[in-house]
Each structure stands twice: as structure tokens, then as C-alpha cells.
mmCIF file of C-alpha atoms in Angstrom:
data_model
loop_
_atom_site.group_PDB
_atom_site.id
_atom_site.type_symbol
_atom_site.label_atom_id
_atom_site.label_comp_id
_atom_site.label_asym_id
_atom_site.label_seq_id
_atom_site.Cartn_x
_atom_site.Cartn_y
_atom_site.Cartn_z
ATOM 1 C CA MET A 9 113.787 87.223 108.190
ATOM 2 C CA PRO A 10 112.838 83.797 106.728
ATOM 3 C CA ASP A 11 115.256 81.145 105.540
ATOM 4 C CA ARG A 12 116.059 82.357 102.011
ATOM 5 C CA LEU A 13 115.843 78.793 100.661
ATOM 6 C CA ASN A 14 112.148 78.758 101.595
ATOM 7 C CA ALA A 15 111.551 82.494 101.767
ATOM 8 C CA VAL A 16 108.296 82.748 99.827
ATOM 9 C CA THR A 17 106.705 79.769 101.570
ATOM 10 C CA SER A 18 107.718 81.147 104.953
ATOM 11 C CA LEU A 19 106.423 84.633 104.183
ATOM 12 C CA LEU A 20 103.066 83.358 102.966
ATOM 13 C CA GLY A 21 102.867 81.081 105.986
ATOM 14 C CA GLY A 22 103.067 84.158 108.177
ATOM 15 C CA ILE A 23 99.771 85.485 106.785
ATOM 16 C CA HIS A 24 97.857 82.266 106.155
ATOM 17 C CA ASP A 25 95.362 83.034 108.976
ATOM 18 C CA VAL A 26 94.649 86.601 107.841
ATOM 19 C CA GLY A 27 91.230 87.101 106.269
ATOM 20 C CA THR A 28 90.112 83.472 106.177
ATOM 21 C CA ASP A 29 86.484 83.163 105.112
ATOM 22 C CA PRO A 30 84.545 80.579 107.169
ATOM 23 C CA VAL A 31 81.539 80.684 104.822
ATOM 24 C CA ARG A 32 83.059 80.702 101.331
ATOM 25 C CA GLY A 33 86.365 79.093 102.195
ATOM 26 C CA GLY A 34 89.646 80.634 101.139
ATOM 27 C CA TYR A 35 90.212 84.318 101.847
ATOM 28 C CA SER A 36 88.132 87.491 101.732
ATOM 29 C CA ARG A 37 90.415 90.510 101.989
ATOM 30 C CA PRO A 38 88.625 93.554 100.541
ATOM 31 C CA VAL A 39 90.574 96.803 100.434
ATOM 32 C CA PHE A 40 90.772 98.641 103.780
ATOM 33 C CA SER A 41 89.079 95.760 105.607
ATOM 34 C CA ASN A 42 90.663 94.625 108.865
ATOM 35 C CA ALA A 43 92.280 91.748 106.979
ATOM 36 C CA GLU A 44 93.790 93.956 104.282
ATOM 37 C CA LEU A 45 94.989 96.463 106.875
ATOM 38 C CA ASP A 46 96.682 93.610 108.750
ATOM 39 C CA LEU A 47 98.418 92.604 105.518
ATOM 40 C CA ARG A 48 99.566 96.186 104.984
ATOM 41 C CA ALA A 49 101.081 96.171 108.478
ATOM 42 C CA TRP A 50 102.724 92.819 107.707
ATOM 43 C CA PHE A 51 104.249 94.222 104.528
ATOM 44 C CA THR A 52 105.514 97.327 106.311
ATOM 45 C CA SER A 53 107.178 95.190 108.975
ATOM 46 C CA GLU A 54 108.765 92.782 106.496
ATOM 47 C CA ALA A 55 110.022 95.585 104.264
ATOM 48 C CA ALA A 56 111.473 97.517 107.195
ATOM 49 C CA ALA A 57 113.248 94.347 108.381
ATOM 50 C CA ARG A 58 115.108 94.404 105.052
ATOM 51 C CA GLY A 59 116.141 98.026 105.443
ATOM 52 C CA LEU A 60 113.578 99.314 102.937
ATOM 53 C CA ASP A 61 112.022 102.754 103.364
ATOM 54 C CA VAL A 62 108.226 102.373 103.317
ATOM 55 C CA GLU A 63 105.817 105.148 102.342
ATOM 56 C CA THR A 64 102.134 105.305 101.422
ATOM 57 C CA ASP A 65 101.270 107.791 98.703
ATOM 58 C CA ARG A 66 98.153 109.931 98.418
ATOM 59 C CA ASN A 67 96.317 107.187 96.465
ATOM 60 C CA GLY A 68 96.961 104.515 99.091
ATOM 61 C CA ILE A 69 99.709 102.766 97.108
ATOM 62 C CA MET A 70 102.509 101.474 99.321
ATOM 63 C CA TRP A 71 106.143 101.817 98.199
ATOM 64 C CA ALA A 72 109.148 100.139 99.857
ATOM 65 C CA TRP A 73 112.405 101.620 98.590
ATOM 66 C CA LEU A 74 115.901 100.200 98.330
ATOM 67 C CA ASP A 75 117.744 103.408 97.591
ATOM 68 C CA VAL A 76 120.982 104.021 95.729
ATOM 69 C CA ALA A 77 123.766 106.145 97.220
ATOM 70 C CA SER A 78 122.470 109.386 95.684
ATOM 71 C CA GLY A 79 119.062 108.911 97.274
ATOM 72 C CA GLU A 80 117.365 109.866 94.023
ATOM 73 C CA ARG A 81 114.195 107.935 93.248
ATOM 74 C CA THR A 82 114.138 108.283 89.494
ATOM 75 C CA ASP A 83 114.320 105.672 86.708
ATOM 76 C CA ALA A 84 113.484 103.099 89.387
ATOM 77 C CA VAL A 85 112.990 99.391 88.833
ATOM 78 C CA VAL A 86 109.690 98.536 90.528
ATOM 79 C CA THR A 87 108.118 95.182 91.294
ATOM 80 C CA GLY A 88 105.158 94.131 93.446
ATOM 81 C CA SER A 89 101.473 93.288 93.197
ATOM 82 C CA HIS A 90 98.445 93.546 95.535
ATOM 83 C CA LEU A 91 97.193 92.162 98.858
ATOM 84 C CA ASP A 92 93.406 92.366 98.486
ATOM 85 C CA SER A 93 91.399 89.373 97.268
ATOM 86 C CA VAL A 94 88.167 88.382 95.592
ATOM 87 C CA PRO A 95 85.507 86.990 97.968
ATOM 88 C CA GLY A 96 86.610 83.485 98.927
ATOM 89 C CA GLY A 97 89.811 83.749 96.902
ATOM 90 C CA GLY A 98 93.032 81.791 97.065
ATOM 91 C CA ALA A 99 96.209 82.385 99.023
ATOM 92 C CA PHE A 100 98.450 83.260 96.076
ATOM 93 C CA ASP A 101 96.635 85.784 93.852
ATOM 94 C CA GLY A 102 98.403 89.019 94.789
ATOM 95 C CA PRO A 103 100.341 88.010 97.928
ATOM 96 C CA LEU A 104 102.621 85.683 95.931
ATOM 97 C CA GLY A 105 103.917 88.678 93.978
ATOM 98 C CA VAL A 106 104.482 90.718 97.131
ATOM 99 C CA ALA A 107 106.135 87.871 99.047
ATOM 100 C CA SER A 108 108.296 87.017 96.008
ATOM 101 C CA ALA A 109 109.429 90.633 95.780
ATOM 102 C CA LEU A 110 110.522 90.553 99.423
ATOM 103 C CA ALA A 111 112.266 87.210 98.852
ATOM 104 C CA ALA A 112 113.996 88.620 95.760
ATOM 105 C CA VAL A 113 115.381 91.449 97.877
ATOM 106 C CA ASP A 114 116.696 88.795 100.296
ATOM 107 C CA LEU A 115 118.433 87.049 97.407
ATOM 108 C CA LEU A 116 119.947 90.255 96.046
ATOM 109 C CA GLN A 117 121.250 91.212 99.475
ATOM 110 C CA SER A 118 122.649 87.721 100.076
ATOM 111 C CA ARG A 119 124.541 87.997 96.779
ATOM 112 C CA GLY A 120 126.012 91.342 97.759
ATOM 113 C CA HIS A 121 124.247 92.975 94.827
ATOM 114 C CA ARG A 122 124.784 96.739 94.549
ATOM 115 C CA PRO A 123 121.992 98.315 92.508
ATOM 116 C CA GLN A 124 122.850 101.288 90.330
ATOM 117 C CA ARG A 125 119.181 102.132 89.868
ATOM 118 C CA PRO A 126 116.753 102.457 92.809
ATOM 119 C CA LEU A 127 114.560 99.440 93.468
ATOM 120 C CA ALA A 128 111.056 99.559 94.916
ATOM 121 C CA ILE A 129 108.273 97.171 95.841
ATOM 122 C CA ALA A 130 104.795 98.580 95.172
ATOM 123 C CA VAL A 131 101.550 97.302 96.679
ATOM 124 C CA PHE A 132 98.444 98.490 94.831
ATOM 125 C CA PRO A 133 95.064 98.730 96.600
ATOM 126 C CA GLU A 134 91.734 97.358 95.296
ATOM 127 C CA GLU A 135 93.227 95.400 92.402
ATOM 128 C CA GLU A 136 90.378 92.895 92.473
ATOM 129 C CA GLY A 137 87.576 95.429 92.736
ATOM 130 C CA SER A 138 85.861 93.251 95.333
ATOM 131 C CA ARG A 139 84.784 96.173 97.535
ATOM 132 C CA PHE A 140 83.986 98.981 95.093
ATOM 133 C CA GLY A 141 83.364 96.986 91.936
ATOM 134 C CA LEU A 142 86.146 98.465 89.815
ATOM 135 C CA ALA A 143 89.273 96.366 89.282
ATOM 136 C CA CYS A 144 92.773 97.886 89.445
ATOM 137 C CA LEU A 145 91.327 100.948 91.123
ATOM 138 C CA GLY A 146 94.551 102.128 92.789
ATOM 139 C CA SER A 147 96.705 101.912 89.667
ATOM 140 C CA GLY A 148 93.819 103.258 87.582
ATOM 141 C CA ILE A 149 93.478 106.381 89.716
ATOM 142 C CA MET A 150 97.259 106.908 89.771
ATOM 143 C CA THR A 151 97.552 106.746 85.983
ATOM 144 C CA GLY A 152 94.369 108.711 85.309
ATOM 145 C CA SER A 153 92.801 105.696 83.597
ATOM 146 C CA VAL A 154 89.926 105.923 86.092
ATOM 147 C CA ASP A 155 88.012 109.164 86.535
ATOM 148 C CA VAL A 156 88.639 110.188 90.130
ATOM 149 C CA ALA A 157 85.251 111.901 90.586
ATOM 150 C CA ARG A 158 83.505 108.695 89.596
ATOM 151 C CA ALA A 159 85.843 106.632 91.773
ATOM 152 C CA LEU A 160 85.225 108.692 94.904
ATOM 153 C CA ASN A 161 81.484 108.086 94.589
ATOM 154 C CA LEU A 162 81.745 104.323 94.146
ATOM 155 C CA LYS A 163 79.930 102.507 96.959
ATOM 156 C CA ASP A 164 80.523 99.194 98.691
ATOM 157 C CA GLN A 165 77.679 96.862 99.662
ATOM 158 C CA GLU A 166 77.175 98.741 102.946
ATOM 159 C CA GLY A 167 76.742 102.065 101.124
ATOM 160 C CA ASN A 168 80.140 103.483 102.064
ATOM 161 C CA THR A 169 81.752 105.541 99.313
ATOM 162 C CA LEU A 170 85.418 105.279 98.422
ATOM 163 C CA ALA A 171 85.770 108.852 99.714
ATOM 164 C CA ASP A 172 84.326 107.783 103.078
ATOM 165 C CA VAL A 173 86.539 104.725 103.399
ATOM 166 C CA ALA A 174 89.685 106.482 102.193
ATOM 167 C CA GLY A 175 89.138 109.290 104.696
ATOM 168 C CA ARG A 176 88.717 106.834 107.560
ATOM 169 C CA ASN A 177 92.026 105.219 106.620
ATOM 170 C CA GLY A 178 94.263 108.262 106.608
ATOM 171 C CA LEU A 179 93.879 109.385 102.995
ATOM 172 C CA ASP A 180 92.571 112.812 102.008
ATOM 173 C CA PRO A 181 89.880 112.163 99.390
ATOM 174 C CA SER A 182 90.567 115.546 97.800
ATOM 175 C CA HIS A 183 94.163 114.427 97.102
ATOM 176 C CA LEU A 184 93.256 111.214 95.287
ATOM 177 C CA GLY A 185 93.918 111.444 91.568
ATOM 178 C CA PRO A 186 96.467 111.125 88.755
ATOM 179 C CA ASP A 187 100.018 111.133 90.109
ATOM 180 C CA ARG A 188 102.440 111.977 87.319
ATOM 181 C CA GLU A 189 105.275 112.287 89.814
ATOM 182 C CA ALA A 190 104.813 108.695 91.007
ATOM 183 C CA ILE A 191 104.575 107.377 87.452
ATOM 184 C CA GLY A 192 107.626 109.397 86.485
ATOM 185 C CA ARG A 193 109.750 107.612 89.086
ATOM 186 C CA ILE A 194 109.172 104.238 87.425
ATOM 187 C CA GLY A 195 111.757 103.258 84.826
ATOM 188 C CA ALA A 196 110.463 99.661 84.537
ATOM 189 C CA PHE A 197 107.775 97.644 86.294
ATOM 190 C CA VAL A 198 107.878 93.841 86.610
ATOM 191 C CA GLU A 199 104.971 92.077 88.314
ATOM 192 C CA LEU A 200 105.198 88.435 89.377
ATOM 193 C CA HIS A 201 101.883 86.603 89.704
ATOM 194 C CA VAL A 202 100.602 83.077 90.108
ATOM 195 C CA GLU A 203 99.409 81.855 86.715
ATOM 196 C CA GLN A 204 95.628 81.846 86.506
ATOM 197 C CA GLY A 205 95.433 79.090 83.919
ATOM 198 C CA ARG A 206 97.168 75.913 82.713
ATOM 199 C CA GLY A 207 99.810 77.228 80.317
ATOM 200 C CA LEU A 208 102.795 76.301 82.485
ATOM 201 C CA VAL A 209 101.254 72.983 83.516
ATOM 202 C CA ASP A 210 100.957 71.936 79.888
ATOM 203 C CA LEU A 211 104.507 73.154 79.159
ATOM 204 C CA ALA A 212 105.948 71.524 82.299
ATOM 205 C CA ARG A 213 107.777 74.738 83.267
ATOM 206 C CA PRO A 214 107.773 76.579 86.610
ATOM 207 C CA VAL A 215 108.035 80.186 85.351
ATOM 208 C CA ALA A 216 106.886 82.076 82.255
ATOM 209 C CA ILE A 217 107.292 85.580 80.826
ATOM 210 C CA GLY A 218 104.073 87.493 80.125
ATOM 211 C CA SER A 219 103.380 88.854 76.649
ATOM 212 C CA SER A 220 99.973 90.516 76.980
ATOM 213 C CA ILE A 221 96.741 90.772 78.949
ATOM 214 C CA ILE A 222 93.571 89.985 77.040
ATOM 215 C CA GLY A 223 91.128 92.892 76.828
ATOM 216 C CA HIS A 224 88.295 92.662 79.319
ATOM 217 C CA GLY A 225 85.383 94.596 80.734
ATOM 218 C CA ARG A 226 82.443 94.509 83.115
ATOM 219 C CA TRP A 227 78.856 95.410 82.267
ATOM 220 C CA ARG A 228 75.875 95.772 84.589
ATOM 221 C CA PHE A 229 72.441 94.739 83.325
ATOM 222 C CA THR A 230 69.501 96.046 85.381
ATOM 223 C CA VAL A 231 66.296 94.184 84.587
ATOM 224 C CA THR A 232 63.076 95.737 85.920
ATOM 225 C CA GLY A 233 59.777 93.859 86.187
ATOM 226 C CA GLN A 234 56.931 93.654 88.684
ATOM 227 C CA GLY A 235 57.479 92.488 92.249
ATOM 228 C CA ASN A 236 54.687 90.252 93.465
ATOM 229 C CA HIS A 237 53.675 87.289 95.619
ATOM 230 C CA ALA A 238 55.220 83.945 94.647
ATOM 231 C CA GLY A 239 52.143 81.961 95.655
ATOM 232 C CA THR A 240 49.249 84.038 94.361
ATOM 233 C CA THR A 241 50.573 85.301 91.032
ATOM 234 C CA LEU A 242 49.768 83.027 88.114
ATOM 235 C CA MET A 243 52.651 82.186 85.791
ATOM 236 C CA SER A 244 50.810 83.858 82.906
ATOM 237 C CA ASP A 245 50.481 87.094 84.885
ATOM 238 C CA ARG A 246 54.136 87.478 85.811
ATOM 239 C CA ARG A 247 56.681 90.072 84.734
ATOM 240 C CA ASP A 248 59.610 88.284 86.317
ATOM 241 C CA PRO A 249 63.038 89.902 85.841
ATOM 242 C CA MET A 250 64.760 86.783 87.194
ATOM 243 C CA THR A 251 63.632 84.906 84.090
ATOM 244 C CA VAL A 252 65.353 87.542 81.955
ATOM 245 C CA ALA A 253 68.455 87.310 84.151
ATOM 246 C CA ALA A 254 68.571 83.552 83.561
ATOM 247 C CA ARG A 255 68.384 84.109 79.827
ATOM 248 C CA ILE A 256 71.256 86.624 80.038
ATOM 249 C CA VAL A 257 73.390 83.965 81.707
ATOM 250 C CA LEU A 258 72.604 81.505 78.928
ATOM 251 C CA ALA A 259 73.121 84.145 76.221
ATOM 252 C CA ALA A 260 76.590 84.887 77.619
ATOM 253 C CA GLN A 261 77.518 81.199 77.652
ATOM 254 C CA ASN A 262 76.252 80.576 74.134
ATOM 255 C CA ALA A 263 77.860 83.705 72.660
ATOM 256 C CA ALA A 264 81.254 82.974 74.176
ATOM 257 C CA ARG A 265 81.230 79.281 73.235
ATOM 258 C CA SER A 266 80.540 80.204 69.613
ATOM 259 C CA THR A 267 83.350 82.828 69.513
ATOM 260 C CA PRO A 268 86.937 81.475 69.429
ATOM 261 C CA SER A 269 89.141 82.700 72.310
ATOM 262 C CA ALA A 270 86.205 84.445 74.024
ATOM 263 C CA ARG A 271 85.314 84.253 77.703
ATOM 264 C CA ALA A 272 81.991 85.469 79.116
ATOM 265 C CA THR A 273 80.934 85.065 82.738
ATOM 266 C CA VAL A 274 78.047 86.062 84.962
ATOM 267 C CA GLY A 275 79.473 85.751 88.449
ATOM 268 C CA ARG A 276 77.072 87.935 90.392
ATOM 269 C CA ILE A 277 73.283 88.400 90.398
ATOM 270 C CA ALA A 278 71.454 90.606 92.898
ATOM 271 C CA PRO A 279 67.635 90.405 92.980
ATOM 272 C CA VAL A 280 65.520 93.022 94.769
ATOM 273 C CA PRO A 281 64.094 92.419 97.319
ATOM 274 C CA GLY A 282 65.682 88.953 97.358
ATOM 275 C CA GLY A 283 63.022 86.990 99.246
ATOM 276 C CA THR A 284 62.506 83.285 98.632
ATOM 277 C CA ASN A 285 58.727 83.687 98.306
ATOM 278 C CA VAL A 286 58.860 86.949 96.355
ATOM 279 C CA ILE A 287 58.928 87.597 92.612
ATOM 280 C CA ALA A 288 61.733 90.107 92.235
ATOM 281 C CA SER A 289 60.934 93.653 91.189
ATOM 282 C CA SER A 290 64.392 94.080 89.656
ATOM 283 C CA VAL A 291 67.597 92.133 89.175
ATOM 284 C CA ASP A 292 71.150 93.355 88.624
ATOM 285 C CA VAL A 293 73.349 91.054 86.542
ATOM 286 C CA TRP A 294 77.092 91.618 86.177
ATOM 287 C CA LEU A 295 78.726 90.380 82.973
ATOM 288 C CA ASP A 296 82.480 89.889 82.491
ATOM 289 C CA VAL A 297 83.661 89.548 78.863
ATOM 290 C CA ARG A 298 87.233 88.973 77.603
ATOM 291 C CA HIS A 299 88.801 88.563 74.167
ATOM 292 C CA PRO A 300 92.218 89.352 72.614
ATOM 293 C CA ASP A 301 90.519 91.515 69.980
ATOM 294 C CA ASP A 302 88.766 94.470 71.631
ATOM 295 C CA ASP A 303 86.316 94.865 68.742
ATOM 296 C CA VAL A 304 85.274 91.226 69.068
ATOM 297 C CA ALA A 305 84.776 91.687 72.816
ATOM 298 C CA ARG A 306 82.478 94.644 72.256
ATOM 299 C CA ALA A 307 80.586 92.812 69.500
ATOM 300 C CA LEU A 308 80.083 89.914 71.910
ATOM 301 C CA VAL A 309 78.631 92.247 74.528
ATOM 302 C CA GLN A 310 76.342 93.768 71.913
ATOM 303 C CA LYS A 311 75.071 90.318 70.956
ATOM 304 C CA ILE A 312 74.331 89.468 74.587
ATOM 305 C CA SER A 313 72.689 92.872 75.066
ATOM 306 C CA ASP A 314 70.435 92.348 72.055
ATOM 307 C CA GLU A 315 69.322 88.988 73.438
ATOM 308 C CA ALA A 316 68.712 90.568 76.845
ATOM 309 C CA GLN A 317 66.522 93.243 75.269
ATOM 310 C CA GLY A 318 64.554 90.595 73.382
ATOM 311 C CA ALA A 319 64.080 88.481 76.494
ATOM 312 C CA ALA A 320 62.945 91.514 78.488
ATOM 313 C CA THR A 321 60.340 92.387 75.874
ATOM 314 C CA GLN A 322 58.975 88.835 75.876
ATOM 315 C CA GLU A 323 58.666 88.839 79.673
ATOM 316 C CA GLY A 324 57.122 92.305 79.924
ATOM 317 C CA CYS A 325 60.229 93.719 81.562
ATOM 318 C CA SER A 326 62.750 96.413 80.699
ATOM 319 C CA VAL A 327 66.530 96.289 80.795
ATOM 320 C CA THR A 328 69.271 98.912 80.943
ATOM 321 C CA ILE A 329 72.951 98.176 80.339
ATOM 322 C CA ARG A 330 75.856 100.143 81.741
ATOM 323 C CA GLU A 331 79.539 99.636 81.054
ATOM 324 C CA GLU A 332 81.338 99.726 84.400
ATOM 325 C CA SER A 333 84.841 99.240 83.056
ATOM 326 C CA PHE A 334 86.760 98.254 79.950
ATOM 327 C CA SER A 335 90.494 97.596 79.668
ATOM 328 C CA PRO A 336 91.810 97.145 76.126
ATOM 329 C CA THR A 337 94.256 94.345 75.389
ATOM 330 C CA ALA A 338 97.564 95.362 76.987
ATOM 331 C CA HIS A 339 100.799 94.393 75.276
ATOM 332 C CA PHE A 340 103.877 94.433 77.473
ATOM 333 C CA ASP A 341 107.000 96.306 76.398
ATOM 334 C CA GLN A 342 108.793 94.229 73.764
ATOM 335 C CA GLY A 343 112.236 95.568 74.605
ATOM 336 C CA LEU A 344 111.757 94.666 78.248
ATOM 337 C CA GLN A 345 110.424 91.236 77.255
ATOM 338 C CA ARG A 346 113.522 90.561 75.139
ATOM 339 C CA ARG A 347 115.791 91.655 77.945
ATOM 340 C CA ILE A 348 114.045 89.396 80.447
ATOM 341 C CA ALA A 349 114.193 86.526 77.961
ATOM 342 C CA GLN A 350 117.984 86.929 77.875
ATOM 343 C CA VAL A 351 118.043 86.607 81.659
ATOM 344 C CA LEU A 352 115.568 83.682 81.654
ATOM 345 C CA PRO A 353 116.305 81.882 78.367
ATOM 346 C CA ASP A 354 114.332 78.754 79.298
ATOM 347 C CA ALA A 355 111.136 80.580 80.252
ATOM 348 C CA PRO A 356 108.236 80.311 77.776
ATOM 349 C CA VAL A 357 106.202 83.375 76.809
ATOM 350 C CA LEU A 358 102.464 83.345 77.592
ATOM 351 C CA ASP A 359 99.554 85.748 77.454
ATOM 352 C CA THR A 360 96.850 85.844 80.136
ATOM 353 C CA GLY A 361 93.136 86.406 80.344
ATOM 354 C CA ALA A 362 93.397 87.864 83.860
ATOM 355 C CA GLY A 363 93.703 91.575 84.534
ATOM 356 C CA HIS A 364 96.611 93.016 86.515
ATOM 357 C CA ASP A 365 97.995 96.363 87.640
ATOM 358 C CA ALA A 366 100.839 95.751 85.186
ATOM 359 C CA GLY A 367 98.301 96.033 82.375
ATOM 360 C CA VAL A 368 97.092 99.405 83.649
ATOM 361 C CA LEU A 369 100.678 100.679 83.851
ATOM 362 C CA ALA A 370 101.650 99.319 80.408
ATOM 363 C CA PRO A 371 100.638 102.420 78.390
ATOM 364 C CA PHE A 372 102.694 104.652 80.678
ATOM 365 C CA VAL A 373 105.924 102.814 81.580
ATOM 366 C CA PRO A 374 107.881 99.781 80.299
ATOM 367 C CA THR A 375 106.072 96.884 81.934
ATOM 368 C CA ALA A 376 106.506 93.108 82.115
ATOM 369 C CA MET A 377 105.147 90.114 84.014
ATOM 370 C CA LEU A 378 106.373 86.764 85.281
ATOM 371 C CA PHE A 379 103.992 83.882 85.962
ATOM 372 C CA VAL A 380 104.513 81.024 88.432
ATOM 373 C CA ARG A 381 102.998 77.619 87.698
ATOM 374 C CA ASN A 382 99.636 76.767 89.211
ATOM 375 C CA PRO A 383 99.304 72.943 89.181
ATOM 376 C CA SER A 384 95.521 72.915 88.754
ATOM 377 C CA GLY A 385 95.160 76.118 86.761
ATOM 378 C CA ILE A 386 92.377 77.110 89.193
ATOM 379 C CA SER A 387 92.341 80.682 90.511
ATOM 380 C CA HIS A 388 89.929 83.049 92.296
ATOM 381 C CA SER A 389 89.109 79.991 94.381
ATOM 382 C CA PRO A 390 90.348 78.339 97.583
ATOM 383 C CA GLU A 391 91.842 75.638 95.321
ATOM 384 C CA GLU A 392 94.347 78.081 93.843
ATOM 385 C CA HIS A 393 97.877 76.829 94.534
ATOM 386 C CA ALA A 394 101.569 77.044 93.768
ATOM 387 C CA GLU A 395 104.062 74.422 94.882
ATOM 388 C CA PRO A 396 106.814 75.664 97.251
ATOM 389 C CA ALA A 397 109.554 74.735 94.766
ATOM 390 C CA ASP A 398 107.843 76.705 91.994
ATOM 391 C CA SER A 399 107.318 79.692 94.286
ATOM 392 C CA GLU A 400 111.011 79.721 95.140
ATOM 393 C CA ALA A 401 111.895 79.351 91.442
ATOM 394 C CA GLY A 402 109.723 82.369 90.734
ATOM 395 C CA ALA A 403 111.430 84.465 93.396
ATOM 396 C CA GLU A 404 114.857 83.471 92.060
ATOM 397 C CA ALA A 405 113.799 84.354 88.517
ATOM 398 C CA LEU A 406 112.502 87.708 89.740
ATOM 399 C CA ALA A 407 115.754 88.348 91.602
ATOM 400 C CA ASP A 408 117.762 87.582 88.453
ATOM 401 C CA VAL A 409 115.628 89.995 86.430
ATOM 402 C CA LEU A 410 115.857 92.745 89.058
ATOM 403 C CA ALA A 411 119.617 92.261 89.315
ATOM 404 C CA ASP A 412 119.972 92.748 85.570
ATOM 405 C CA LEU A 413 117.665 95.763 85.395
ATOM 406 C CA THR A 414 119.230 97.597 88.353
ATOM 407 C CA VAL A 415 122.812 97.462 87.036
ATOM 408 C CA ARG A 416 122.231 98.297 83.384
ATOM 409 C CA PRO A 417 120.880 101.470 81.760
ATOM 410 C CA SER A 418 117.142 101.910 81.311
ATOM 411 C CA CYS A 419 115.640 99.912 78.446
#
């Protein structure tokens, strides 16, 4: 067990070689990859070293339990996060919350704390959606927010379905689905996460309390044109879907910049066949749009879609648009926020534009978040960072919150 004064730093140091990406930099830890499986084994070992009872449920969610004397696992206080990453991601997005939860248990045990409510650490799979394209997949399946039939047929870039991959990793695909029993055990959920912005930097504070998660969604534009030879096809004779894709990127930038509080991003484009000397026959473009007002977010997507249709017509192409996911703005439980604010009176309250499992759980159980300062505000990048002192401050804040929630009646 690590030195509790540097517990989070020590825990993260133990996994800093797992899933390093020599091409992109940072880490690539897609769900059920060798790297993510190694992290699952690491978590099991660390939790067991603290006397926690570890189980994996039928949806692949890991639970590490600190039981009360009765052994009943009801009205539990749950914390945790995820271990998977985006391609070439940072070291803190996800693992910081898991390591901080383990460190918080160390702190509670060192204080001689005796919980009156069961405490659990949960690790949710495929939070980033980097393998199957749907973020918060584990928590979404558990809550029923994601249709399980659709989820099982999702494919990774190698053509493996979620059903295939789940089956190869000890899960029965026919048992994946909404788990009311698991949800019913949760009395309160508190997720700690590295801040994915500059709010705490500008406020000069190490830890904040989350208020809400801005609504966000992903849309897939498929532009179809005419594949042809790059050298023999005159510019006037082309039906080039890549030109339309470029205009979608610009339309997203222009629409978001002209809409206060909006974010719009094209982070992935996949041309077919993808040759350097080939005019593409089709191009897939993935659009991410976020805004605090869900109606504004959808209006923004409609504006971009209209421009895509116009561009496709001009280029002699066609375009289809499919919504892959949409998560409305999630507001965390106000009673739980007030209670945490009493425990952490100096912590500011911030919203976030990043999605989290806590946002998926928010409609079903009292949910809250804590954020730890990121000195650059950069995330989903190898440059993502949290200073050791801030990480330890986050773990101590989490321990204080868990101590309060496990000795007082449910909020």
C-alpha cells in the first residue's frame, strides 16, 4: 500500500507504463484491450490489498465493496470512474478518479472511520467510447439509457461486435442490459475527475464541486461521391466527397463560434478507400456538439446539416446524417451538492462540458462530482496533467465527503 501522503501519485506511478502509445503519445487504453485488462487486474489487486470485496457484474462494471457489519449492500455510497482512454489520451482522465477513490479509502482507514452505510468503488467500462464509438457505454447499458440490442451490434475498427468482445472476456452477451438491482444499491454516487478545462486555474483553487454536465451528442455524416483517379480526373469532372467533408468542418467551426457557449468539433474523418492518389468514393465525418441548452445544441446540428446538404448538392454528392448519441444537460442533485459544500466550504462550484458516467447516473440516483485542477486545462491529450499536491488535495476532499455521507442518513 502506498505512502498515504503521496497515495494518488504513487498509485498512478504504478500504471504509468500501461497502454503507452508510441505513435500518438500518451495512452491508448480501449475497453477490453490488453492495456485495459491490465488496469482491471491492477485495480483488483489494489482493492483487495485494502480488504475490499471485488466483483464484476454482468455488464462488466467492477465494484469493490467496503461492507458494513450487516453485510447489506443497500443505500451505498459509491465513488469511482473509468480506466479506458481516448486514443493518445492523458494519464489522469479516468484513472485519477479510481486512484483517488483507493487513496480515500486509505485515509478513511487511517482515521479509524467506521462507515454506517456501505461504501463501494465502481469502475465503468467504455466511458470514452474509443472502441465502440458510444461514450459511457457501461453506465448507459446498466441504466437502460442505451438500447442493449443496438449496443451488442456496435463494431470496433476491426469489425468485432461488442457481443463478440464481451463474450471473449467472460461476459455473457445475453445477460447484458438494464440492471435495476445494481442501480438500487446506490444511495449516492460521487465521481472525482481531473478538470478538463481552466475553471480552477482561473480561480486558483485545487478542487471544485460539479454542478452540471453540458448536453452533448455525436452525429455521423456519410458523404457519397464518385471514386476516381487523382491524376486523370479533371477538377471540373469530380464528385469529391472530401470537399464536402472539408466544408462540414468549416460549417461546424463557424456555427459554434457564432453561438455563445457552443462547442462543435470534427475529430475524426474516414475516407474510403483512403488512398493518397485516389478521389474518395465516400467519407464519414463525426461531429461532436455541446451546449447547455439542449434545444440550441440540436438547432446547431440542424444548421450544420443544412450546410452539409447544400455543399453536397453543389459537389454532385449526397449526404446522410445519423445521430449516434445524445445526452441532455445533466444537473447534479442539489441536496447532495449542498451537503458536499458544507463539507468543502472553500470549494467553488463549476459546470463542465465533458461527459461522465456521473451524468448518465444523474437521472436515477443522487449524483455529484469533484474536479481536480488541471494546470493547463488541456485534456484528451498527452499534455493533460494534475500536480501531485492537487491530486492529494482531491483525494482528501473525496475522503471527507465519503466520511460524511457514510455516517449520516441518505440525502
